[in-house]
PDB file of C-alpha atoms in Angstrom:
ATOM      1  CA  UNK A 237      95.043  16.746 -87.137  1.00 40.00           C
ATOM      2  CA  UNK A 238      94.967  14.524 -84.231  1.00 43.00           C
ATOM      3  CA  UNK A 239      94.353  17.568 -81.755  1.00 46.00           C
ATOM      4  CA  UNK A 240      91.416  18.238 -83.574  1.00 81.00           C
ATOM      5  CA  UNK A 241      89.581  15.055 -82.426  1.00 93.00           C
ATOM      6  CA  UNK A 242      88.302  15.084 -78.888  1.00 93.00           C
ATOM      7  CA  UNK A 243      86.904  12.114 -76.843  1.00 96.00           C
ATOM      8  CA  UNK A 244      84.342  12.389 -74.144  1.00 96.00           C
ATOM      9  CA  UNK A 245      85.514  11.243 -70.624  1.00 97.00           C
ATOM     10  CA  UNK A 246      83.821   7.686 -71.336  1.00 96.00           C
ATOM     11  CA  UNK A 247      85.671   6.728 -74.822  1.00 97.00           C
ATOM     12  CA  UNK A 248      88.984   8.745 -73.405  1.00 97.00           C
ATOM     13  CA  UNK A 249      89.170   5.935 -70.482  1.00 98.00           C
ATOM     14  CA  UNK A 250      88.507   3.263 -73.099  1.00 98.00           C
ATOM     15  CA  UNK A 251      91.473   4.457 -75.161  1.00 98.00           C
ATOM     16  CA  UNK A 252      93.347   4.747 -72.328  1.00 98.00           C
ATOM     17  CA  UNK A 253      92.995   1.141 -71.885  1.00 98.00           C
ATOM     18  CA  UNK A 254      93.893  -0.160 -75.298  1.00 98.00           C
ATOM     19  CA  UNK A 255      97.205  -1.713 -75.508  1.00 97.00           C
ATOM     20  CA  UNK A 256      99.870   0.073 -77.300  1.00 97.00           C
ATOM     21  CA  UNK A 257      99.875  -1.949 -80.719  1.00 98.00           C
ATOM     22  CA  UNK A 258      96.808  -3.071 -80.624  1.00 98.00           C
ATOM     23  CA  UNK A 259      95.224  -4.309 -82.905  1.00 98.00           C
ATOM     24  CA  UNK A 260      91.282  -3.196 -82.453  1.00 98.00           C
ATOM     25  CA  UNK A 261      87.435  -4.334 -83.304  1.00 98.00           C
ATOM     26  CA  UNK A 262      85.203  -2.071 -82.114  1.00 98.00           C
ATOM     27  CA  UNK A 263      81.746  -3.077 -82.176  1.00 98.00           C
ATOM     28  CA  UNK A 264      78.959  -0.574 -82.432  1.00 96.00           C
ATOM     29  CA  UNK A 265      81.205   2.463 -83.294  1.00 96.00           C
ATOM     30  CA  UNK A 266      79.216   4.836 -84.372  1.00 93.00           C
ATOM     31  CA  UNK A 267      80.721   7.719 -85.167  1.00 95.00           C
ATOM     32  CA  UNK A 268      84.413   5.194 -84.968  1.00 97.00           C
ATOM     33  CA  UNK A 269      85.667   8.003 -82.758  1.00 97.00           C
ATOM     34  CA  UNK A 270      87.265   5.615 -80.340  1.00 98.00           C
ATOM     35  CA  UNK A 271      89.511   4.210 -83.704  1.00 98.00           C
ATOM     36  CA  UNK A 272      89.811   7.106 -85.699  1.00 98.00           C
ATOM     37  CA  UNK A 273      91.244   8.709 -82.385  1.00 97.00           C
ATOM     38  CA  UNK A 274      93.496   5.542 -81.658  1.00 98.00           C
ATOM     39  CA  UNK A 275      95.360   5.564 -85.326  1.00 97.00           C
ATOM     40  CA  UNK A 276      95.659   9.374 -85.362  1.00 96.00           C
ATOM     41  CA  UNK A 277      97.560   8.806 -82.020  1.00 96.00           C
ATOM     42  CA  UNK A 278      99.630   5.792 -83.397  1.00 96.00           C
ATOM     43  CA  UNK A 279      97.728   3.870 -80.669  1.00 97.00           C
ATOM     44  CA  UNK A 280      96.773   0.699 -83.241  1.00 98.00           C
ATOM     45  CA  UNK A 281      98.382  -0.489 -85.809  1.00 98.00           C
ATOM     46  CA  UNK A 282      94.958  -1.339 -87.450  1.00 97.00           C
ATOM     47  CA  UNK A 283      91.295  -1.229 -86.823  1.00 98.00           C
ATOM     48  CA  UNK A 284      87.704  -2.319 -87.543  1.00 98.00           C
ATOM     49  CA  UNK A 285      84.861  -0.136 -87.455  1.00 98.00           C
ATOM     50  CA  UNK A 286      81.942  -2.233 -87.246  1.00 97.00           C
ATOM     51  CA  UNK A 287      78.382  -1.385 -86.835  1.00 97.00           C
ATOM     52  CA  UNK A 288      74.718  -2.909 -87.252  1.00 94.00           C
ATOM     53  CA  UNK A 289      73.195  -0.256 -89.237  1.00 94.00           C
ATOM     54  CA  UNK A 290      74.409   1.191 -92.510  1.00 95.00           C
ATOM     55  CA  UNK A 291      73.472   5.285 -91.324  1.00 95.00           C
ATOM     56  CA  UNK A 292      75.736   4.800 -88.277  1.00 93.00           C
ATOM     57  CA  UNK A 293      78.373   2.947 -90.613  1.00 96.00           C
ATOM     58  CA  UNK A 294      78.644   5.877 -93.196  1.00 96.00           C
ATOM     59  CA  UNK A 295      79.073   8.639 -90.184  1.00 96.00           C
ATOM     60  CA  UNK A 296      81.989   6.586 -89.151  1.00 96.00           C
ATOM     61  CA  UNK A 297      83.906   6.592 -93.126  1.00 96.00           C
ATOM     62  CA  UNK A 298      82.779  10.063 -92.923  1.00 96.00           C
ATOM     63  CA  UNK A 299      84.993  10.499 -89.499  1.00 96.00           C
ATOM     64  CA  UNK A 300      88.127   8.550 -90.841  1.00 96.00           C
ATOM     65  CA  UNK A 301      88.347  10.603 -94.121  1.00 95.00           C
ATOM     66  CA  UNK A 302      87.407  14.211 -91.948  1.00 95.00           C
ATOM     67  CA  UNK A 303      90.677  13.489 -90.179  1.00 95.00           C
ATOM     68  CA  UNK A 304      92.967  11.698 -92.769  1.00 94.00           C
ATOM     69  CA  UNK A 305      92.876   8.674 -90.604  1.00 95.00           C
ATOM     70  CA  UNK A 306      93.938   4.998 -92.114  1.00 96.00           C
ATOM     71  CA  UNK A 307      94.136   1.480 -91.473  1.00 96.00           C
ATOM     72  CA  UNK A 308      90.445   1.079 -90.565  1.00 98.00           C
ATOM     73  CA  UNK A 309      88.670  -1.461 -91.941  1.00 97.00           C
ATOM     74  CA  UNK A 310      84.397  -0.509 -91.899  1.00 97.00           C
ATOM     75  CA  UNK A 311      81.922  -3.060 -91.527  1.00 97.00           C
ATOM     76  CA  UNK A 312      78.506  -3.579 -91.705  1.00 97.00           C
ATOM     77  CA  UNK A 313      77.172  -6.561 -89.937  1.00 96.00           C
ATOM     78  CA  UNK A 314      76.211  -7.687 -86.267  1.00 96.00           C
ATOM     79  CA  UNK A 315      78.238  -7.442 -83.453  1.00 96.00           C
ATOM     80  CA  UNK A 316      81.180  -9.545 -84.236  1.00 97.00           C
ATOM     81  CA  UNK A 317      79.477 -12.017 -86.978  1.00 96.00           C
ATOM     82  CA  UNK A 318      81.856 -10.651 -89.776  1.00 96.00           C
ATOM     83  CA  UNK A 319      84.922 -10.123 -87.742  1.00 97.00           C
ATOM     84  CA  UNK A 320      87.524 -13.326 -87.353  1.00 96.00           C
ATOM     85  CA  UNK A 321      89.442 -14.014 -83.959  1.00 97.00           C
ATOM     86  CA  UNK A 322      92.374 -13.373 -85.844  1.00 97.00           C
ATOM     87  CA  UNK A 323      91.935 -10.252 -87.363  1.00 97.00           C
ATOM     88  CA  UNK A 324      91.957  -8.694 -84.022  1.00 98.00           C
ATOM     89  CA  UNK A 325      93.630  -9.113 -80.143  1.00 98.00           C
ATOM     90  CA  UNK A 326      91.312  -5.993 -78.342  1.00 98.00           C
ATOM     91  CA  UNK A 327      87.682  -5.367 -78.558  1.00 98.00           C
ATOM     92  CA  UNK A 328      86.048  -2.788 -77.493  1.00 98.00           C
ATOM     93  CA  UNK A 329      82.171  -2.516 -77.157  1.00 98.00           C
ATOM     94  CA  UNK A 330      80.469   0.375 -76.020  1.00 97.00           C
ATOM     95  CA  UNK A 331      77.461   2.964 -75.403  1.00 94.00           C
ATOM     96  CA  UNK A 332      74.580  -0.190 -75.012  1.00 96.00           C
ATOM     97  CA  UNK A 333      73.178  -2.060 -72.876  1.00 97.00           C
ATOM     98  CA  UNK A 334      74.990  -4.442 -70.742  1.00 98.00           C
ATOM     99  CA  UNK A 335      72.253  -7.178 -71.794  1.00 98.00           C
ATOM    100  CA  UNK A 336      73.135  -6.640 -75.728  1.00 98.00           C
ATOM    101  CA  UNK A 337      77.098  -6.709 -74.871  1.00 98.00           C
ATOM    102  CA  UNK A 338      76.546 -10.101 -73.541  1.00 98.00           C
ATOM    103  CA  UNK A 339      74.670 -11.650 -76.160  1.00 98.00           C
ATOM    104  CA  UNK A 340      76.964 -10.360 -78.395  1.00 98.00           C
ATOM    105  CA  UNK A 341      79.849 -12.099 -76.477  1.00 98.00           C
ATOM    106  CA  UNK A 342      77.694 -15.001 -76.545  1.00 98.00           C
ATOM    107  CA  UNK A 343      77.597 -15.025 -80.456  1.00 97.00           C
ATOM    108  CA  UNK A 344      81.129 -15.301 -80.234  1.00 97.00           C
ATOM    109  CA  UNK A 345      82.170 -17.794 -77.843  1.00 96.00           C
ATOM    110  CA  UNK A 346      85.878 -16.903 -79.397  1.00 97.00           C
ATOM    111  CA  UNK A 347      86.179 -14.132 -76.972  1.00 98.00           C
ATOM    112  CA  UNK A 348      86.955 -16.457 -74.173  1.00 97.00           C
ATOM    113  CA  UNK A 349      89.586 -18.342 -75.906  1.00 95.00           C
ATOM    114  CA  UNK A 350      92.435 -16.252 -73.414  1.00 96.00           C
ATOM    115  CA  UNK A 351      93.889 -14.439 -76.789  1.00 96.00           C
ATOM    116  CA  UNK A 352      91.936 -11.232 -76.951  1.00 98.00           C
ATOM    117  CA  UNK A 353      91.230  -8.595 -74.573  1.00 98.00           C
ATOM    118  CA  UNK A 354      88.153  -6.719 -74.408  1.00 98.00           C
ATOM    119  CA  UNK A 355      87.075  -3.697 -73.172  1.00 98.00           C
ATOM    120  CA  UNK A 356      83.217  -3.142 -72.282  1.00 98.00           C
ATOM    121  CA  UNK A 357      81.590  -0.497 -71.369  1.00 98.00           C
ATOM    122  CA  UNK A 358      77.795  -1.058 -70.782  1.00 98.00           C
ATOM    123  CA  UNK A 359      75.368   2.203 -70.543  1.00 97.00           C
ATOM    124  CA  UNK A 360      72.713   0.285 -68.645  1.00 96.00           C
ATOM    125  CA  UNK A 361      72.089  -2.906 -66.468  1.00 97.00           C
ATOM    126  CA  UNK A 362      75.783  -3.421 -65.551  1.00 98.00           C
ATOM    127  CA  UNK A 363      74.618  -6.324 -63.327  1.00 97.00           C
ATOM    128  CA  UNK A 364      73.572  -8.170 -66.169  1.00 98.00           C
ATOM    129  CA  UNK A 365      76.755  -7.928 -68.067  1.00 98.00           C
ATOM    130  CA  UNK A 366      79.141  -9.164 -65.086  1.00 98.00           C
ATOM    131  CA  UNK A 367      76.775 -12.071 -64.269  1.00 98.00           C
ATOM    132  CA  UNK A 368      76.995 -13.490 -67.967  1.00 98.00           C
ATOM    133  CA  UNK A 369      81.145 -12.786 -67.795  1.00 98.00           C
ATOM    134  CA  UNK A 370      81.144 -14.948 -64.138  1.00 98.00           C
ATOM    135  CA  UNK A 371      78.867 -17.421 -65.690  1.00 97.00           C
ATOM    136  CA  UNK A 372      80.703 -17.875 -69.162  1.00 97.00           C
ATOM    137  CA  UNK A 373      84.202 -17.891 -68.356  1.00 97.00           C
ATOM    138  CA  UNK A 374      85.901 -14.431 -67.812  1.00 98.00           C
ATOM    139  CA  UNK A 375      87.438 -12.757 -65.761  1.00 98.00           C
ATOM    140  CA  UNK A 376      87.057  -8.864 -65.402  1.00 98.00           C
ATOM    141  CA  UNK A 377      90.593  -7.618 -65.136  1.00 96.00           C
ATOM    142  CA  UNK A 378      89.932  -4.247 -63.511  1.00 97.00           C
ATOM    143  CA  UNK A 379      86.898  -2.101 -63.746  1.00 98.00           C
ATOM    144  CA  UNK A 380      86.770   1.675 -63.240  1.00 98.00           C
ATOM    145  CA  UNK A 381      84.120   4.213 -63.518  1.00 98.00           C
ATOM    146  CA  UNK A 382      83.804   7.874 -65.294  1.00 98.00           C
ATOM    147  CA  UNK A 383      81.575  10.417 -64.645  1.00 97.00           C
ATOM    148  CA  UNK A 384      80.313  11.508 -68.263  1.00 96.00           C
ATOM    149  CA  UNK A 385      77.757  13.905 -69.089  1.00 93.00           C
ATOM    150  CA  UNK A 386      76.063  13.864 -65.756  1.00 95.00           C
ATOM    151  CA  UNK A 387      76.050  10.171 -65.350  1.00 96.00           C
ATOM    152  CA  UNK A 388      78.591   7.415 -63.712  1.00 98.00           C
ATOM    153  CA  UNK A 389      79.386   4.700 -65.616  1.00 98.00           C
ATOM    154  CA  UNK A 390      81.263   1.577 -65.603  1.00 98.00           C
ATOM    155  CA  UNK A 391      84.417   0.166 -67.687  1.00 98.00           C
ATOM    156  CA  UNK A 392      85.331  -3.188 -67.456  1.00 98.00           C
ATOM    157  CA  UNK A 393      88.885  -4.528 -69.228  1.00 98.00           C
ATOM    158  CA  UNK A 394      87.622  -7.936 -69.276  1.00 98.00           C
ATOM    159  CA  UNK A 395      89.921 -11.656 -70.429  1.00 98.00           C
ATOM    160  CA  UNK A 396      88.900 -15.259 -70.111  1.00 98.00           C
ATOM    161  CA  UNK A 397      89.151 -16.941 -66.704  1.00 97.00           C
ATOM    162  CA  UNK A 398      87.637 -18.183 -63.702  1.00 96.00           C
ATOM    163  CA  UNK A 399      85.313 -15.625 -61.547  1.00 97.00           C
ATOM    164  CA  UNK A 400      83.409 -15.424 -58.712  1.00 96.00           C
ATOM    165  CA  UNK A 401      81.072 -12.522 -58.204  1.00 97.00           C
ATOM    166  CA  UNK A 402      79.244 -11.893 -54.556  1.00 97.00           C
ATOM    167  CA  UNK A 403      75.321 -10.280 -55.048  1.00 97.00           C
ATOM    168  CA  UNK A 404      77.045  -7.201 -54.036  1.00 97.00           C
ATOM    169  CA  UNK A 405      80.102  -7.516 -56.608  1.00 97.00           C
ATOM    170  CA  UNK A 406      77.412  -8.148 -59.410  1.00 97.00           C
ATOM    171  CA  UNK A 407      75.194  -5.148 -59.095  1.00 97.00           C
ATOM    172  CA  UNK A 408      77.754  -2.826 -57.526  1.00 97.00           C
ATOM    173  CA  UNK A 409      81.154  -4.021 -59.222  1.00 97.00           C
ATOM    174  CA  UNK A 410      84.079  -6.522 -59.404  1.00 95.00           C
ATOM    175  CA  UNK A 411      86.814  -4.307 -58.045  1.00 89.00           C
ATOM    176  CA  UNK A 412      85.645  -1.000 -57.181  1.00 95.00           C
ATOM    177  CA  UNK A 413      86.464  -1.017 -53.877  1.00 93.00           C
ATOM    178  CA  UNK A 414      89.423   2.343 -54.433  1.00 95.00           C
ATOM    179  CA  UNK A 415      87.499   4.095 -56.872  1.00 97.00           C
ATOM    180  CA  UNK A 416      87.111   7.674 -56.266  1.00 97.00           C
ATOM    181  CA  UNK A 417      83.296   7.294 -57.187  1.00 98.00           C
ATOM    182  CA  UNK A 418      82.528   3.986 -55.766  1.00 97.00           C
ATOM    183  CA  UNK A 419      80.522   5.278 -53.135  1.00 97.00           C
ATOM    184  CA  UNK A 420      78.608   7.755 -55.100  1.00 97.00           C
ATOM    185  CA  UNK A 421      77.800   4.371 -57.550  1.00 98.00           C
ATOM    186  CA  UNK A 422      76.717   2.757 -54.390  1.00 98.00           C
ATOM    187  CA  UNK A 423      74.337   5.318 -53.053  1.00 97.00           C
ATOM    188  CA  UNK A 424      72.686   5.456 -57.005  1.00 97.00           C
ATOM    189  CA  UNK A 425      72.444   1.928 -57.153  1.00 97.00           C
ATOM    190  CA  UNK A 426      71.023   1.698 -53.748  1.00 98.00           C
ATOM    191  CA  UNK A 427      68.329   4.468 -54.166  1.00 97.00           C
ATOM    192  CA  UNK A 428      66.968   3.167 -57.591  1.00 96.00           C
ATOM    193  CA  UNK A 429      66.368  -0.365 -56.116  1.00 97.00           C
ATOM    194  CA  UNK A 430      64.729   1.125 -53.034  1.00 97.00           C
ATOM    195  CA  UNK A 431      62.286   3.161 -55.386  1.00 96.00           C
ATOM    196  CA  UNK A 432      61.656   0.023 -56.975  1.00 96.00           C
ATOM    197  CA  UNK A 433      60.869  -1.750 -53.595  1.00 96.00           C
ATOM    198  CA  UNK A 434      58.553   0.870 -53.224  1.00 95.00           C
ATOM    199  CA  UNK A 435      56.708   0.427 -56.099  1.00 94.00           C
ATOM    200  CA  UNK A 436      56.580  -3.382 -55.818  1.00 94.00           C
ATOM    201  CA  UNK A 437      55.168  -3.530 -52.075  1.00 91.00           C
ATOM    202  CA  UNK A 438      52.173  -1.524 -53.130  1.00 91.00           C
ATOM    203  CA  UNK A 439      51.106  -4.728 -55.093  1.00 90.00           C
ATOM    204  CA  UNK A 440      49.360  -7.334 -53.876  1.00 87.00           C
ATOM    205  CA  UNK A 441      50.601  -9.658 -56.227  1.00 92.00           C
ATOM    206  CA  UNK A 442      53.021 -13.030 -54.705  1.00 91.00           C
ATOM    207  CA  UNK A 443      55.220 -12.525 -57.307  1.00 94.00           C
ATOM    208  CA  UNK A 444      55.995  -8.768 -56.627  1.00 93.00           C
ATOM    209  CA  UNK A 445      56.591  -9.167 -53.060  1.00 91.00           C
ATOM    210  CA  UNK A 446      58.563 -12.113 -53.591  1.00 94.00           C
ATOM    211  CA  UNK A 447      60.944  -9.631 -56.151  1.00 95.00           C
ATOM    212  CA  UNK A 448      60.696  -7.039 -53.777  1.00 96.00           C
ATOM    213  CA  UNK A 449      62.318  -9.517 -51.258  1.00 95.00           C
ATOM    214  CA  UNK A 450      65.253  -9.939 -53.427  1.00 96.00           C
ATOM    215  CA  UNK A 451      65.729  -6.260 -54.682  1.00 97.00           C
ATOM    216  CA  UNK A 452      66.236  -6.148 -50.243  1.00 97.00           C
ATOM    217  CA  UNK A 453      69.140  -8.747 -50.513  1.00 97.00           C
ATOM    218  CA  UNK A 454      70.780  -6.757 -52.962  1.00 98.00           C
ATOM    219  CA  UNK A 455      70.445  -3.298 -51.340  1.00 98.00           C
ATOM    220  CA  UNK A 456      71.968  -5.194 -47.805  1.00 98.00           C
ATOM    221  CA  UNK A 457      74.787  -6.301 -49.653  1.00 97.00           C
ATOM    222  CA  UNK A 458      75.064  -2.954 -51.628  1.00 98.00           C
ATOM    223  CA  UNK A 459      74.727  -1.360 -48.376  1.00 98.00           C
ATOM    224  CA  UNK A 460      77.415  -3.666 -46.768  1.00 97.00           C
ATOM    225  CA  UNK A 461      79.734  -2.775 -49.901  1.00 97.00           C
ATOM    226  CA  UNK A 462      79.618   0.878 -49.159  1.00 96.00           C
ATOM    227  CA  UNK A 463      80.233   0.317 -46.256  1.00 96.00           C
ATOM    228  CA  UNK A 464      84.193  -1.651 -46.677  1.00 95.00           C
ATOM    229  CA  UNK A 465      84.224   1.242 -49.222  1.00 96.00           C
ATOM    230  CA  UNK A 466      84.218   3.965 -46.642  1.00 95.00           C
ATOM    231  CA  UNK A 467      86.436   1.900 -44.258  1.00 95.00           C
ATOM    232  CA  UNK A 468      89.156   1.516 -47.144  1.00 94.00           C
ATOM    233  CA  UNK A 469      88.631   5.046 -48.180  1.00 95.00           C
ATOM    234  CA  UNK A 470      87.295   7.730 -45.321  1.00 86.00           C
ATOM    235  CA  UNK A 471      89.916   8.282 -42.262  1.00 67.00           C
TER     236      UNK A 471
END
């Protein structure tokens, strides 16, 4: 039965990451592939299966009962509003934004009491995720990216603790400096800001040019990135 359930590149590295024994929230599951996987596996020893909307919820019992898999608890409620810091020592929260990961964090400031581990993988604004970590006390672990259905993105194993994050660090990652597709990240990240530069210098607006300024600060010290990536990684 297990063999029968296949994750896609981006939940395999997340279940890669999940201690051995685990036991697991996972916030905005979905389908609860990630959980259902991890107890067919003998991964976790138990699991919630939480999501915000009761369609999304029933797709996930569906999931469990397709492939005989127990010890998963299913919950409907908001991020991690009906979930207790001791139920759980690993969270993982996945496929949004990294805007909505942090205000979920944010709801529960129990995530940075250095007893739980979480794994985050944000789908969008990135930046905006490791900025609220550096500014709320944690520490991102080790972070890694996938290539998944045509697009790169980031995974973050994340625990509370001090950190420091350069301009370059926030929009271009903590510790990506060995990844096989840190430069290709850098060279996306850097082209989508310079399209936006673009767009703001043909406005005659303060403000614009003024944001356009700082878009330039981050694409230098994007640029700069790359460049200690190709030294550490290009004979």
């Amino acid at each position: 039965m297990a063999k029968q359930l296949e994750l896609t590149p981006r939940l395999q590295l997340l279940a890669d990451w999940v201690p051995q024994g685990a036991r697991l929230a996972d916030v905005g599951t979905d389908h609860a592939f990630l959980p259902v996987w991890l107890r067919l596996h003998g991964r976790v020893v138990f699991a919630i299966a939480s999501d915000l909307r009761k369609f999304p919820l029933e797709r996930a019992k569906d999931t469990g009962r397709t492939h005989g898999a127990d010890n998963i608890d299913y919950r409907l409620c908001n991020g991690l509003e009906a979930i207790s810091p001791e139920e759980v020592d690993t969270v993982s929260i996945a496929g949004m934004g990294g805007e909505t990961i942090a205000s979920i964090l944010d709801a529960a400031p129990w995530t940075a009491d250095g007893e739980h581990t979480l794994l985050l993988q944000p789908m969008t604004h990135a930046e905006d995720l490791r900025g609220y970590l550096a500014d709320h006390g944690y520490s991102i672990i080790r972070e890694s990216l996938i290539y998944d259905r045509g697009t790169i993105y980031p995974v973050m194993e994340v625990r509370a603790g001090k950190m420091t994050l350069s301009l370059g660090q926030r929009y271009g990652g903590a510790a990506l400096l060995h990844d096989p597709l840190g430069d290709r990240y850098l060279i996306e990240r850097i082209i989508r800001l310079m399209g936006a530069i673009a767009g703001l210098n043909r406005s005659a607006s303060p403000e614009d040019r003024k944001r356009a300024d700082a878009l330039r600060d981050i694409v230098t010290a994007l640029m700069s990135m790359r460049e200690e990536w190709r030294h550490a990684n290009c004979s």
